[in-house]
XYZ file of C-alpha atoms in Angstrom:
596
model
C -74.010 -61.366 106.913
C -72.648 -59.721 109.941
C -70.942 -56.215 109.682
C -67.761 -57.881 108.614
C -69.491 -59.785 105.882
C -69.331 -63.302 107.977
C -72.389 -65.333 107.850
C -74.414 -65.380 110.757
C -77.708 -67.346 111.860
C -80.879 -65.445 111.033
C -79.369 -62.117 109.481
C -80.690 -61.563 106.082
C -77.713 -59.987 104.541
C -75.690 -63.153 103.827
C -73.294 -62.554 100.838
C -71.398 -65.009 98.738
C -68.245 -66.615 100.095
C -65.794 -64.465 98.224
C -67.188 -61.479 100.112
C -66.178 -62.835 103.378
C -63.471 -61.202 105.402
C -60.115 -62.628 104.593
C -61.150 -63.779 101.213
C -58.810 -62.895 98.269
C -60.329 -61.147 95.508
C -59.868 -59.118 92.313
C -60.727 -55.659 92.013
C -60.820 -52.992 89.165
C -60.031 -49.643 90.601
C -61.916 -46.711 88.646
C -58.777 -44.357 89.151
C -56.776 -43.156 86.149
C -53.992 -45.289 85.244
C -55.653 -48.495 86.824
C -58.622 -48.585 84.498
C -59.013 -51.837 82.431
C -57.160 -54.064 84.834
C -58.011 -56.293 87.790
C -55.921 -56.334 90.942
C -55.630 -58.746 93.979
C -56.819 -57.788 97.244
C -58.377 -59.031 100.550
C -61.635 -58.249 101.955
C -61.495 -56.806 105.415
C -65.000 -56.203 106.191
C -68.539 -54.952 104.740
C -68.867 -51.329 105.354
C -71.513 -50.154 107.928
C -74.458 -50.023 107.865
C -74.962 -53.717 107.222
C -77.048 -53.415 104.135
C -74.205 -51.474 102.475
C -72.944 -52.864 99.155
C -69.416 -51.298 99.763
C -66.426 -53.251 101.266
C -63.304 -52.249 102.927
C -60.300 -54.013 101.228
C -56.552 -54.079 101.301
C -54.597 -54.512 97.880
C -51.790 -57.009 97.744
C -49.473 -54.923 95.747
C -51.054 -51.463 94.988
C -51.006 -48.269 97.183
C -48.092 -49.128 99.263
C -46.837 -46.214 101.585
C -42.982 -45.945 100.616
C -42.301 -44.582 104.164
C -44.057 -46.986 106.460
C -44.277 -49.861 103.945
C -48.038 -50.469 104.807
C -50.754 -50.525 102.345
C -53.960 -48.461 103.513
C -57.459 -49.831 103.655
C -59.798 -48.583 100.842
C -63.546 -48.773 100.176
C -65.076 -50.346 97.016
C -68.503 -51.087 95.660
C -69.342 -54.763 95.072
C -69.732 -53.969 91.468
C -65.868 -53.673 91.140
C -65.151 -56.845 93.171
C -65.081 -60.389 91.652
C -63.541 -63.619 93.103
C -60.091 -64.552 92.278
C -59.829 -66.880 89.252
C -58.217 -70.204 90.120
C -54.906 -70.969 88.732
C -55.237 -72.122 85.254
C -52.961 -74.374 83.041
C -50.878 -72.699 80.111
C -53.046 -72.984 76.968
C -52.807 -71.947 73.181
C -54.565 -68.737 72.150
C -55.968 -68.051 68.806
C -56.053 -64.750 66.840
C -58.911 -62.493 68.143
C -59.403 -64.154 71.496
C -60.303 -62.017 74.341
C -57.645 -62.582 77.001
C -56.022 -61.226 80.228
C -52.356 -60.102 80.439
C -50.556 -60.000 83.702
C -48.452 -56.599 83.739
C -47.599 -54.180 86.614
C -49.239 -56.428 89.234
C -52.662 -56.604 87.453
C -54.474 -58.610 84.836
C -55.290 -56.116 81.918
C -58.074 -56.855 79.697
C -57.299 -57.030 75.842
C -57.181 -59.228 72.803
C -54.628 -61.554 71.021
C -53.598 -60.203 67.737
C -50.841 -62.638 66.640
C -48.997 -65.754 67.757
C -45.257 -65.401 67.712
C -42.589 -67.953 68.187
C -41.774 -70.029 71.583
C -45.436 -69.793 73.020
C -45.543 -65.763 72.760
C -48.340 -63.734 71.641
C -48.640 -60.076 70.548
C -51.390 -58.631 72.850
C -53.366 -55.381 72.477
C -54.715 -53.522 75.559
C -58.365 -52.666 75.385
C -57.644 -49.604 77.720
C -57.420 -46.205 76.056
C -55.034 -45.121 78.749
C -52.494 -47.687 78.529
C -49.204 -47.066 76.801
C -47.694 -48.882 75.068
C -50.735 -50.261 73.253
C -49.136 -53.452 72.116
C -46.897 -55.818 74.157
C -45.662 -59.237 73.619
C -46.369 -61.680 76.469
C -45.516 -65.381 77.083
C -48.175 -67.984 77.540
C -47.480 -68.035 81.414
C -48.556 -64.403 81.450
C -51.807 -64.828 79.692
C -55.378 -66.220 80.751
C -58.608 -66.398 78.695
C -60.665 -63.409 79.510
C -63.711 -64.178 81.729
C -66.637 -62.213 83.137
C -68.154 -62.656 86.617
C -71.934 -62.409 86.076
C -74.628 -63.304 88.770
C -72.312 -65.657 90.639
C -70.881 -67.445 87.582
C -67.755 -67.325 85.472
C -68.598 -66.678 81.744
C -67.331 -68.739 79.997
C -67.470 -71.248 82.812
C -64.037 -72.704 84.007
C -63.793 -76.362 82.876
C -61.949 -78.881 85.288
C -59.559 -79.639 82.590
C -58.301 -75.959 82.436
C -57.426 -75.923 86.068
C -53.687 -76.074 87.209
C -52.546 -79.235 88.915
C -51.491 -78.095 92.291
C -48.677 -80.062 93.714
C -49.861 -81.708 96.968
C -47.621 -80.940 99.969
C -46.147 -83.683 101.534
C -47.276 -84.227 105.282
C -43.491 -83.903 106.513
C -42.835 -80.559 105.099
C -42.248 -78.759 108.535
C -38.591 -77.528 109.013
C -36.544 -76.740 112.072
C -37.715 -73.518 113.459
C -41.127 -73.357 111.792
C -43.855 -71.530 113.727
C -46.808 -73.855 113.967
C -49.890 -74.582 116.077
C -50.448 -77.951 117.906
C -53.655 -79.518 118.890
C -53.754 -80.804 122.425
C -56.310 -83.679 123.178
C -55.368 -84.392 126.859
C -58.083 -84.230 129.245
C -59.520 -80.744 129.628
C -58.027 -79.299 126.425
C -60.866 -80.370 124.235
C -59.046 -80.037 120.925
C -57.455 -76.504 121.550
C -54.658 -75.171 119.359
C -51.370 -74.060 121.095
C -48.526 -71.978 119.429
C -45.312 -74.012 119.098
C -42.119 -74.138 117.409
C -40.640 -77.221 115.351
C -37.632 -78.361 117.095
C -36.645 -81.103 114.729
C -38.257 -84.058 112.692
C -37.969 -87.380 114.308
C -39.186 -89.758 111.573
C -42.256 -91.691 110.737
C -44.288 -88.442 110.373
C -43.495 -87.137 113.934
C -41.876 -83.999 115.033
C -40.246 -82.840 118.277
C -41.959 -79.561 119.061
C -41.557 -76.849 121.950
C -44.673 -75.010 123.103
C -44.439 -71.298 123.165
C -46.889 -70.741 125.944
C -46.869 -73.932 128.126
C -44.008 -74.377 130.500
C -42.591 -77.533 132.315
C -43.899 -78.430 135.750
C -40.891 -76.577 137.509
C -41.381 -73.488 135.182
C -37.761 -73.619 134.046
C -38.396 -73.937 130.373
C -40.982 -74.449 127.776
C -42.452 -77.693 127.416
C -41.259 -80.095 124.652
C -43.423 -82.904 123.155
C -43.247 -85.417 120.263
C -46.237 -85.227 118.074
C -47.418 -86.529 114.659
C -48.291 -84.403 111.679
C -52.059 -85.093 112.185
C -51.709 -82.844 115.182
C -49.755 -79.933 113.558
C -50.992 -77.328 111.254
C -49.337 -73.788 110.159
C -50.181 -70.773 112.041
C -53.366 -69.127 110.543
C -52.946 -65.990 108.580
C -54.028 -62.782 110.286
C -57.467 -61.451 109.268
C -57.825 -57.713 110.146
C -60.881 -56.832 112.334
C -60.405 -52.923 112.296
C -63.458 -52.089 114.441
C -65.062 -54.845 116.445
C -66.402 -58.214 116.305
C -70.217 -58.560 116.045
C -72.652 -60.904 117.218
C -72.533 -64.537 116.221
C -68.924 -64.000 114.908
C -66.999 -67.377 115.019
C -63.836 -66.649 116.790
C -60.749 -68.607 118.358
C -60.185 -67.170 122.168
C -56.984 -67.065 123.813
C -57.282 -68.999 127.004
C -54.961 -71.203 129.354
C -52.225 -70.521 126.663
C -54.273 -71.854 123.605
C -56.716 -70.977 121.067
C -60.147 -72.281 121.837
C -63.383 -72.195 119.460
C -66.280 -70.149 120.248
C -69.041 -67.731 119.238
C -69.623 -64.210 120.171
C -73.041 -64.063 122.044
C -72.784 -60.467 123.522
C -70.786 -57.413 122.543
C -70.201 -55.111 125.675
C -70.241 -51.572 125.249
C -67.078 -50.610 127.066
C -63.477 -51.451 126.638
C -64.073 -53.666 123.530
C -64.988 -56.761 125.452
C -67.234 -59.642 124.453
C -69.187 -62.629 125.991
C -68.096 -65.691 124.138
C -69.733 -69.207 124.348
C -66.919 -71.722 124.005
C -67.003 -75.247 122.583
C -66.443 -76.415 126.102
C -69.950 -75.055 126.744
C -68.464 -72.391 128.905
C -69.445 -68.742 128.749
C -66.516 -66.286 129.329
C -65.644 -62.647 128.889
C -62.670 -61.839 126.683
C -60.905 -58.419 125.401
C -60.728 -57.732 121.641
C -57.016 -58.539 121.556
C -57.685 -61.941 122.885
C -59.849 -63.007 119.850
C -59.125 -63.913 116.135
C -61.515 -64.770 113.493
C -61.878 -68.622 113.408
C -60.290 -70.380 110.372
C -59.915 -74.251 109.630
C -56.929 -75.961 107.995
C -58.531 -78.370 105.481
C -56.680 -80.166 102.786
C -53.588 -78.115 103.151
C -55.649 -74.585 102.918
C -57.025 -72.247 105.197
C -60.809 -71.889 105.088
C -63.318 -69.712 106.747
C -66.736 -70.813 108.047
C -69.309 -70.209 105.346
C -73.256 -70.520 105.486
C -73.112 -73.836 103.380
C -70.341 -75.731 105.037
C -69.257 -74.600 108.570
C -72.436 -74.750 110.625
C -72.475 -77.308 113.366
C -74.944 -78.935 115.654
C -76.202 -78.042 119.060
C -77.218 -80.938 121.513
C -80.341 -81.305 119.592
C -78.625 -82.063 116.471
C -79.696 -78.574 114.959
C -77.074 -76.696 112.974
C -75.818 -73.731 114.872
C -72.535 -71.712 114.363
C -69.443 -73.679 114.828
C -69.440 -75.805 117.967
C -67.651 -78.823 116.651
C -70.056 -81.796 116.081
C -71.772 -82.179 112.617
C -74.598 -84.720 112.553
C -76.029 -85.803 109.059
C -79.431 -84.611 108.043
C -81.271 -87.659 109.173
C -80.231 -87.198 112.866
C -81.705 -83.803 113.154
C -84.500 -83.365 115.543
C -87.963 -84.100 113.689
C -86.321 -86.302 111.229
C -88.043 -89.720 110.477
C -85.460 -92.682 110.874
C -85.540 -96.330 111.168
C -84.209 -98.248 114.469
C -83.178 -101.692 115.207
C -84.129 -102.100 118.870
C -82.076 -104.496 120.911
C -85.003 -105.805 123.013
C -86.075 -109.490 122.777
C -88.906 -109.926 120.218
C -87.688 -107.034 118.184
C -84.263 -108.257 116.941
C -84.003 -108.434 113.184
C -86.402 -105.769 112.300
C -86.367 -102.017 111.722
C -89.154 -99.811 113.173
C -89.754 -96.260 112.334
C -89.055 -93.461 114.975
C -88.713 -89.644 115.076
C -85.244 -87.906 116.363
C -86.134 -85.818 119.388
C -82.592 -84.740 120.259
C -79.039 -85.621 120.727
C -78.392 -86.941 124.155
C -76.251 -85.203 126.460
C -73.237 -84.425 126.671
C -72.911 -83.164 123.176
C -70.307 -85.740 122.320
C -72.442 -88.580 123.383
C -73.355 -91.242 120.418
C -76.850 -91.735 121.551
C -79.952 -90.039 120.673
C -83.411 -89.549 122.393
C -86.010 -90.787 119.998
C -89.857 -91.505 119.850
C -91.038 -94.677 118.129
C -94.005 -94.297 115.842
C -95.564 -97.681 116.297
C -93.820 -99.353 119.335
C -94.172 -98.949 123.097
C -97.643 -97.557 123.389
C -98.759 -96.977 126.933
C -102.402 -98.299 126.907
C -103.169 -96.390 129.743
C -102.140 -92.947 128.698
C -102.048 -93.402 124.916
C -98.517 -92.043 124.895
C -95.246 -93.387 123.644
C -92.212 -92.819 126.044
C -89.014 -91.296 124.887
C -86.255 -93.985 124.100
C -82.328 -93.439 124.057
C -80.585 -95.334 121.231
C -77.297 -95.470 119.963
C -76.177 -94.250 116.661
C -75.237 -97.682 115.515
C -78.670 -98.628 115.636
C -80.161 -95.724 113.683
C -80.364 -95.132 110.024
C -82.438 -92.925 107.674
C -85.960 -94.109 106.550
C -85.564 -95.408 102.839
C -87.510 -93.637 100.159
C -90.698 -95.368 99.065
C -89.964 -98.099 96.410
C -92.151 -99.217 93.580
C -93.625 -102.782 93.864
C -91.190 -105.160 92.038
C -90.595 -108.731 91.134
C -88.316 -110.749 93.211
C -86.033 -113.917 92.562
C -85.453 -116.742 94.656
C -82.671 -115.901 96.862
C -83.173 -112.306 96.960
C -82.241 -110.621 100.258
C -85.463 -108.698 101.100
C -87.383 -106.900 103.966
C -90.912 -107.915 104.922
C -93.291 -105.395 106.648
C -94.655 -107.455 109.595
C -95.883 -106.498 113.085
C -95.304 -102.723 112.366
C -91.582 -103.179 111.244
C -89.384 -104.165 108.370
C -87.877 -107.681 109.149
C -84.693 -108.903 107.393
C -84.957 -112.073 105.500
C -84.708 -113.916 101.967
C -87.198 -114.933 99.205
C -87.292 -118.757 99.151
C -90.483 -119.456 97.035
C -92.251 -117.476 94.335
C -96.152 -117.961 94.291
C -98.934 -116.859 92.124
C -100.400 -113.222 92.021
C -97.017 -111.554 93.163
C -96.936 -113.481 96.368
C -93.816 -114.885 98.000
C -92.734 -117.236 100.803
C -90.356 -115.217 103.091
C -87.872 -116.795 105.454
C -86.936 -114.520 108.432
C -83.166 -114.179 109.347
C -84.124 -113.793 112.945
C -83.697 -116.785 115.164
C -86.430 -115.323 117.471
C -89.211 -114.846 114.854
C -91.923 -117.435 114.813
C -93.215 -118.670 112.398
C -90.030 -118.869 110.450
C -91.576 -118.372 107.219
C -94.669 -116.403 105.981
C -96.247 -115.314 102.823
C -96.152 -111.715 101.837
C -97.525 -109.813 98.838
C -95.242 -107.786 96.765
C -96.506 -104.551 98.403
C -95.347 -105.866 101.737
C -91.751 -106.409 100.569
C -88.738 -104.178 99.647
C -85.238 -105.111 98.338
C -82.827 -105.208 101.492
C -80.299 -102.498 101.763
C -77.543 -101.602 104.233
C -76.703 -98.127 105.481
C -73.031 -97.921 105.218
C -70.732 -94.877 105.547
C -73.581 -92.445 104.698
C -74.866 -94.485 101.672
C -77.310 -97.240 100.914
C -75.922 -100.416 99.552
C -76.788 -101.229 96.990
C -77.803 -97.693 95.875
C -81.425 -97.099 95.048
C -81.957 -96.413 91.378
C -84.180 -93.589 90.165
C -86.403 -96.109 88.444
C -86.999 -98.081 91.746
C -88.473 -94.959 93.674
C -92.181 -94.685 93.941
C -93.773 -91.612 92.495
C -95.488 -89.879 95.384
C -98.770 -88.548 94.937
C -98.730 -84.665 95.249
C -101.212 -83.607 97.975
C -103.548 -80.961 96.677
C -103.308 -77.735 98.353
C -106.432 -76.160 99.717
C -107.764 -73.460 97.428
C -106.171 -70.320 98.666
C -107.960 -67.076 99.253
C -108.084 -65.083 95.812
C -106.245 -61.867 96.406
C -107.001 -59.265 93.599
C -104.967 -56.052 93.359
C -105.568 -53.061 91.108
C -102.659 -53.628 88.885
C -102.429 -57.324 88.608
C -103.870 -60.489 90.032
C -101.848 -62.854 92.116
C -102.432 -66.511 91.272
C -101.949 -69.417 93.532
C -98.280 -70.190 94.649
C -97.143 -66.774 93.448
C -93.990 -65.297 95.293
C -94.669 -61.989 96.617
C -93.318 -59.451 99.312
C -95.775 -57.721 101.646
C -95.065 -54.323 103.068
C -96.069 -53.657 106.721
C -96.268 -49.953 107.315
C -97.628 -50.009 110.805
C -95.832 -48.431 113.663
C -92.851 -50.569 115.044
C -92.331 -52.535 111.950
C -90.192 -49.859 110.218
C -91.767 -50.373 106.731
C -90.323 -53.840 106.733
C -90.957 -56.185 103.589
C -91.893 -59.770 104.384
C -91.222 -62.378 101.755
C -94.507 -64.581 101.317
C -96.204 -67.119 99.202
C -99.921 -67.040 98.852
C -100.268 -69.893 101.138
C -98.033 -72.383 102.975
C -98.990 -75.135 105.594
C -98.169 -74.648 109.210
C -94.966 -76.206 110.117
C -95.045 -79.543 111.903
C -94.562 -79.473 115.708
C -90.941 -80.679 116.832
C -91.100 -81.926 120.498
C -88.730 -80.093 122.829
C -89.117 -82.332 125.861
C -86.813 -80.530 128.332
C -85.546 -77.137 127.213
C -83.889 -75.301 124.309
C -80.035 -75.072 124.315
C -77.630 -72.437 123.714
C -77.321 -71.573 120.181
C -80.512 -73.439 119.034
C -82.056 -71.758 116.054
C -85.625 -70.926 116.910
C -88.743 -68.905 115.758
C -90.134 -66.493 118.401
C -93.794 -65.391 118.548
C -93.415 -61.539 118.300
C -95.903 -58.777 117.074
C -98.353 -61.499 115.874
C -95.572 -63.293 113.611
C -92.777 -65.913 113.932
C -89.325 -64.182 113.774
C -86.187 -66.275 113.301
C -83.468 -65.950 115.961
C -80.811 -67.680 118.006
C -80.841 -68.650 121.798
C -77.967 -66.656 123.308
C -78.701 -67.316 127.098
C -80.692 -69.936 128.816
C -82.331 -68.232 131.909
C -82.547 -70.390 134.964
C -86.085 -69.358 136.168
C -89.495 -69.817 134.567
C -88.057 -71.419 131.348
C -87.127 -68.081 129.620
C -84.541 -67.480 127.015
C -82.604 -64.520 125.630
C -83.048 -64.528 121.790
C -80.978 -62.736 119.211
C -83.547 -61.865 116.377
C -82.607 -61.552 112.824
C -83.759 -57.933 113.151
C -80.490 -57.502 115.414
C -82.560 -57.076 118.589
C -82.035 -58.957 121.731
C -85.197 -60.090 123.501
C -86.467 -62.435 126.221
C -89.154 -65.033 125.367
C -90.933 -67.773 127.257
C -90.557 -71.352 126.281
C -94.128 -71.456 125.019
C -93.383 -68.520 122.655
C -90.803 -70.374 120.850
C -90.457 -73.097 118.355
C -87.531 -74.665 116.585
C -86.836 -73.072 113.073
C -87.920 -74.872 109.987
C -87.889 -73.782 106.109
C -90.567 -74.449 103.661
C -88.447 -75.401 100.504
C -89.835 -76.822 97.250
C -92.802 -78.188 99.165
C -91.122 -79.620 101.895
C -90.300 -78.665 105.537
C -86.565 -78.752 105.931
C -84.346 -78.108 109.081
C -81.212 -76.139 109.082
C -78.495 -78.098 107.545
C -74.658 -77.735 106.511
C -75.406 -77.123 102.757
C -75.238 -74.201 104.423
């Protein structure tokens, strides 16, 4: 988490989504008169220092100053904060059920004593300080009592309990509404501009008037007709009481519109910041020219979270918020299958490794290296190739040998590739006559054993068609790990694979604790043929170990980079002292992904 509770790359203080700034939560104040009730509030920021478990909040209904009408910011421990329960359908209650009753702007804990007529219930407050002790509530003022425990509601909220929210029609904007309009013209790069709805013109289109863009003769504000896909409401304000912090995702006010970017430097004076925009420009902005970034998705405002809103750098790695999200199989280092267009290879899929997304970032081409093709006999190396995304698909999971029927569409492994074709004859000993689909393959038919064949599947819309059943997948033999060095401690013996934390008390480490496993393999090398890019997630060799960080500046000389480490230090590293970040999860190396 950053100091405001937003998730940044490589900072080990990430919190759950409901503790991000701008999130609506429920809080149980400890003050007399409020004990026993949960009140809605908005998270403003995490208290400093960063490891603090206290948050600054603003209540929705409580503590309003009668003179100014404002509600002060207050500090609460995380133990008094929980997510806001989703809207629930009205339900029947039984005598003795624990419930919550909405009373005086809060949800009070209590119990159902008796069912009355017309969907009303006699409710007893648990709080000893509440008077009266018994009140009659209607079913719409009651909900089943739940406890927030270790990140889950107890009892869980079933889908059948959720209230059915009415979907807002697309043409729900009225004359005079304040909105923001996306501008896709050259140079605007999907920026958002404040506007006013002038009138609907039919067919899901509106006439709007910009608030910041003027006509060519500067006599009036520009008017334009746009459809609803280019319109969204104005985002709610999220208070930033102190300052933005490194790697905050923001919108910057520039050329009359709001442009998405990332804070890459906090300047010490005058509350100014260096922002790396989605246009790949680095610019300086004042505090009042920035706002926290939010997205309008399915009729709701959402804030970037570590599972969902990380996006890609030019190499396809997930960084913070720059607009293009590639699926996991297109990340650098991923093994894929590619169908080359060259004569002699058409009709077959060959294995390759993704190196990076081609520049510019919006290109649909990727730089790849084939595993078995294009070997230079003189140098023993394989050149990098540029391939369109339409000829790239994930590498299918290994499949068990299976029986085929005549007419089955299949792939046959031949000359280092998987060739598309059809089974035409079944022979003895699990052999089959296979007919190649390719017009350029000769001979047209060959005999293949069952271990050289697989059922043909098509990669379409992010899914394999037909889907691979679990029973079809091959059981991969788990490679035995090398016997680790046995570590004996006075209090206990650590066994192979035990999860531990190791303290390093040497000068300069500040008594840091390092999470460790008794042994893990070294990560595979991912080639970086040219240079690292802005906001690439890397690991830097520092003090004898690899420290996670983010590239925040590419220096022009000597292939050097400024890296913002997870320790909140900004340091300079050579290219040779950096590697792309990978995680060792469940026995496999994984690259940063959006299930962020």
